[in-house]
N, CA and C atoms as an extended XYZ file, in Angstrom:
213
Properties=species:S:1:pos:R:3:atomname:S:1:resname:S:1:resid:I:1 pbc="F F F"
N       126.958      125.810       62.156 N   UNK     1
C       128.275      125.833       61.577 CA  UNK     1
C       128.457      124.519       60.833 C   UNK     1
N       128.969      124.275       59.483 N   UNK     2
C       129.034      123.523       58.383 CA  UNK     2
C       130.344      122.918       58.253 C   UNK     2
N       130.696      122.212       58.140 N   UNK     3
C       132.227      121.881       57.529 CA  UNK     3
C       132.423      122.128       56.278 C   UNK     3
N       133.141      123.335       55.618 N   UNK     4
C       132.932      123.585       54.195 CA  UNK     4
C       133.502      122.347       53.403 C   UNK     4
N       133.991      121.649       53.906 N   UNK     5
C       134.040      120.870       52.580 CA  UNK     5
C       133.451      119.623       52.446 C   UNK     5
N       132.518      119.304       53.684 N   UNK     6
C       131.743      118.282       53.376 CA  UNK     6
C       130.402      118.199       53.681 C   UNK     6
N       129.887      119.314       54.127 N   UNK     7
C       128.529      120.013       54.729 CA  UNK     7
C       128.132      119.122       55.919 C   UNK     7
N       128.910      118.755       56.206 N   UNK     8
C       128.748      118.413       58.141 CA  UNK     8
C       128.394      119.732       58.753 C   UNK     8
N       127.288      119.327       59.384 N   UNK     9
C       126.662      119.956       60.560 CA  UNK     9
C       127.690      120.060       61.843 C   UNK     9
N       128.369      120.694       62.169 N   UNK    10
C       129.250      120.375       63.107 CA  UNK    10
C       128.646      121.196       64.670 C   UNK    10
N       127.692      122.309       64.387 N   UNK    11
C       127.277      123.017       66.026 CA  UNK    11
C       126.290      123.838       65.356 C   UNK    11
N       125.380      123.826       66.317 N   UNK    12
C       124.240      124.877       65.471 CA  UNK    12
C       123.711      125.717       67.346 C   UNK    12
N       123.127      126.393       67.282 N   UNK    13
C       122.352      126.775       68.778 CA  UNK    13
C       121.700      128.035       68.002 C   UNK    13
N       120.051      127.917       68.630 N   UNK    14
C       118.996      129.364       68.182 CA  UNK    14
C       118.679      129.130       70.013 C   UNK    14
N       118.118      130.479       69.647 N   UNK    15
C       117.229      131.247       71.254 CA  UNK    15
C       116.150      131.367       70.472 C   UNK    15
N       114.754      131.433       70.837 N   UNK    16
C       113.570      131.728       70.648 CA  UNK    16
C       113.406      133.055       71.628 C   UNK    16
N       113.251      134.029       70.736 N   UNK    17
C       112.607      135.343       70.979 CA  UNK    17
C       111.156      135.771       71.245 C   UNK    17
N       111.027      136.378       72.440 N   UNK    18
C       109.834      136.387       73.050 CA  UNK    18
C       109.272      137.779       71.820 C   UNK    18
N       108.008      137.261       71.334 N   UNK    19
C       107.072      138.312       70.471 CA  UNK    19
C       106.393      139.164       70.964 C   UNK    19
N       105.803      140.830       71.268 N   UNK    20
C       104.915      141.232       71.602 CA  UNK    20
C       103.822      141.910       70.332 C   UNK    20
N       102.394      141.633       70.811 N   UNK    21
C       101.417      142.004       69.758 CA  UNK    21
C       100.908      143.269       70.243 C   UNK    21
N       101.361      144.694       70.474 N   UNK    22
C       100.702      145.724       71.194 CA  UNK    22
C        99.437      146.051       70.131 C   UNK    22
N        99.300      145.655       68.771 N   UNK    23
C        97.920      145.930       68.417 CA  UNK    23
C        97.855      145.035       67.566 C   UNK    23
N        96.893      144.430       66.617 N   UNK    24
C        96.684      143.591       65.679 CA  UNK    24
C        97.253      144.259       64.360 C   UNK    24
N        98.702      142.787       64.305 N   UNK    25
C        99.185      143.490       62.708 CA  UNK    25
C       100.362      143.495       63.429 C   UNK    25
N       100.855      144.120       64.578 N   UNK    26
C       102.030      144.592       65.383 CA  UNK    26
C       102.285      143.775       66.062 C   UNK    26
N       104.135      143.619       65.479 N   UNK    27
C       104.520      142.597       66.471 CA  UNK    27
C       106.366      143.301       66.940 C   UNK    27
N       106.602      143.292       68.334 N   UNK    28
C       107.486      143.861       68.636 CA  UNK    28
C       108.476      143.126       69.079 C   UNK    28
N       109.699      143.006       69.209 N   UNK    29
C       110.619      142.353       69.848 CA  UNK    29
C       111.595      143.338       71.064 C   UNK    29
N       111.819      143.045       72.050 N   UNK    30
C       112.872      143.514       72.647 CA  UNK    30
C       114.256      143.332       71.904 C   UNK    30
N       114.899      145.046       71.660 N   UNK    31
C       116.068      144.884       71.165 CA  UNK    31
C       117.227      144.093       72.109 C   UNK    31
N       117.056      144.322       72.996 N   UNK    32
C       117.917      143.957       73.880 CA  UNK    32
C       118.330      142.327       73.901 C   UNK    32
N       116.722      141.336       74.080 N   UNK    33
C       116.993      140.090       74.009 CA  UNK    33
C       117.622      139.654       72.459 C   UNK    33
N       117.160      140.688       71.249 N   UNK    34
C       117.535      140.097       70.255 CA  UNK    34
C       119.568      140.198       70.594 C   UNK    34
N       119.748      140.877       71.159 N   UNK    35
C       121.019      141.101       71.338 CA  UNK    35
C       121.679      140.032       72.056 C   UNK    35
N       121.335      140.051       73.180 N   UNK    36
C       121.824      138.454       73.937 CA  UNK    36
C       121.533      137.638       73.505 C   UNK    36
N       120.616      137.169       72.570 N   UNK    37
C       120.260      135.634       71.919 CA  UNK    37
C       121.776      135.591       70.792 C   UNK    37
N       122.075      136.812       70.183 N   UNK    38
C       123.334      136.745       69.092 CA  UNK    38
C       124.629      136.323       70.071 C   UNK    38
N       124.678      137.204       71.325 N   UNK    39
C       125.546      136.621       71.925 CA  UNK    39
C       126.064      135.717       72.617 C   UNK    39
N       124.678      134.899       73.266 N   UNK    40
C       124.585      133.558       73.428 CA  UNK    40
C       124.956      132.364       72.094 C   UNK    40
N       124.496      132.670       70.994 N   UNK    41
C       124.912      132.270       69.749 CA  UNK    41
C       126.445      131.861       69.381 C   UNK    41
N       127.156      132.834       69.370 N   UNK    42
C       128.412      133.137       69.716 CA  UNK    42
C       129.074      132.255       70.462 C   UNK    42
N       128.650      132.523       71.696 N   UNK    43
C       129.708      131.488       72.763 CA  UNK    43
C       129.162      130.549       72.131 C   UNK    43
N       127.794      129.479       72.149 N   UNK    44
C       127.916      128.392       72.238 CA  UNK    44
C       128.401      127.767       70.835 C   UNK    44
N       128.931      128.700       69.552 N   UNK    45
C       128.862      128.554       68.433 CA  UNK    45
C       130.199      128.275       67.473 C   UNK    45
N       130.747      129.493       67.948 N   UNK    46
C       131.543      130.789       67.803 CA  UNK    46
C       130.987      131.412       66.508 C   UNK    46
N       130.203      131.794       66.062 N   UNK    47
C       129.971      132.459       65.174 CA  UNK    47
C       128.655      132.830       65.402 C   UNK    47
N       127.843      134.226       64.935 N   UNK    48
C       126.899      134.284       65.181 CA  UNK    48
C       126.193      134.988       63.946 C   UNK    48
N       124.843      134.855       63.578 N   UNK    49
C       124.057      135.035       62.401 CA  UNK    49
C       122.307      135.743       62.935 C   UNK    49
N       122.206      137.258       62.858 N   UNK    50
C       121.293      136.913       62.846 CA  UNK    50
C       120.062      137.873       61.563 C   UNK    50
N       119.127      137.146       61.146 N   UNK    51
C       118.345      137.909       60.367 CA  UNK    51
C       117.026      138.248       60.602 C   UNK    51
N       116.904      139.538       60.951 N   UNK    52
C       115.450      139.854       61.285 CA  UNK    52
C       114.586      140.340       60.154 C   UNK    52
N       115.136      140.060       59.199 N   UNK    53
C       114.395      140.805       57.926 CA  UNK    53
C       114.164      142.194       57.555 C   UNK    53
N       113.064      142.754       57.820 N   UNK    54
C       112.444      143.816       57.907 CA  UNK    54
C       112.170      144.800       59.047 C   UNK    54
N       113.068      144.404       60.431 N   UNK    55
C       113.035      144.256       61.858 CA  UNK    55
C       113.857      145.545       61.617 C   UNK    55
N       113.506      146.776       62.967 N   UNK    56
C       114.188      148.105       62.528 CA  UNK    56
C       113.983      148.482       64.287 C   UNK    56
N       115.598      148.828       64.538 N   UNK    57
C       115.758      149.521       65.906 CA  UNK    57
C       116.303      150.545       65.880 C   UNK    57
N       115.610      151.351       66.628 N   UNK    58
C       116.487      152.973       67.202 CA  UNK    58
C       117.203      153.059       68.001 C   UNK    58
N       118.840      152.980       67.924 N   UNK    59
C       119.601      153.151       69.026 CA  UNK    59
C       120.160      154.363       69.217 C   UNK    59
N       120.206      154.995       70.590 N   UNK    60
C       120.527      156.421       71.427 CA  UNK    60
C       122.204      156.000       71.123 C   UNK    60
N       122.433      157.238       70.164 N   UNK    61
C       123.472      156.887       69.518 CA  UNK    61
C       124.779      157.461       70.952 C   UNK    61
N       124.205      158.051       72.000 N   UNK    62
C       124.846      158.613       73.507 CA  UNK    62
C       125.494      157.343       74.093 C   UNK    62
N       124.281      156.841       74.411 N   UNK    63
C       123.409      155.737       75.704 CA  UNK    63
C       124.215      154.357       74.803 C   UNK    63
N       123.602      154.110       73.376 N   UNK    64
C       123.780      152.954       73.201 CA  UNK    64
C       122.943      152.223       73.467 C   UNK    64
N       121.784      152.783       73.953 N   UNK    65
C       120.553      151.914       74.436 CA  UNK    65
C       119.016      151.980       73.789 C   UNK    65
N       118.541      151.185       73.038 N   UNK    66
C       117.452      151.310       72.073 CA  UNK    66
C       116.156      151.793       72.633 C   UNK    66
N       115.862      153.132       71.790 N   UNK    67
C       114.821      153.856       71.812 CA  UNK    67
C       113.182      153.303       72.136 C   UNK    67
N       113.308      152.099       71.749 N   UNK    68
C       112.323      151.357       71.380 CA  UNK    68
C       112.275      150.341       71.735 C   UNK    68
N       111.029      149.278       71.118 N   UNK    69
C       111.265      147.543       71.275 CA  UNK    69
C       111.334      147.556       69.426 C   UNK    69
N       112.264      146.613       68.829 N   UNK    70
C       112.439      146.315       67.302 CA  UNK    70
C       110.771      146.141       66.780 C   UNK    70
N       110.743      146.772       65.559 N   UNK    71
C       109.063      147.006       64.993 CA  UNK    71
C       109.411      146.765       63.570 C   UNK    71
C-alpha cells in the first residue's frame, strides 16, 4: 500500500505459496492456500491483490469448493 500522493510505502505483506510439480512442465497450486494467503493479505494490509496470471481454478459452483489444485 502506497501513499498516493507521495509514493510512500506505507504496508506491504506477501505469503509464499507452496508449488507442486506432478509432471515436468506442471506446476500446481492449492486453490485453497492461494485463498488464505489473499486473506491473510487483507488483514495485515487492508487491501488485497492477487495475480496469478495464467493460473485457472474449477470451483463446485454447489460446494464452493475447488475441483482441483490451480493449473
Amino acid at each position: 500500500v502506497f501513499n498516493s500522493k507521495t509514493a510512500e510505502l506505507l504496508s506491504h505483506h506477501q505469503v509464499e505459496i507452496k508449488q507442486e510439480f506432478p509432471r515436468e512442465g506442471w506446476v500446481e497450486q492449492d486453490p485453497k492456500e492461494i485463498l488464505q494467503s489473499v486473506y491473510e493479505c487483507i488483514e495485515k494490509t487492508s487491501i488485497g491483490v492477487s495475480n496469478q496470471r495464467e493460473t485457472t481454478v474449477v470451483w463446485d459452483k454447489l460446494t464452493g469448493e475447488p475441483l482441483y489444485n490451480a493449473v
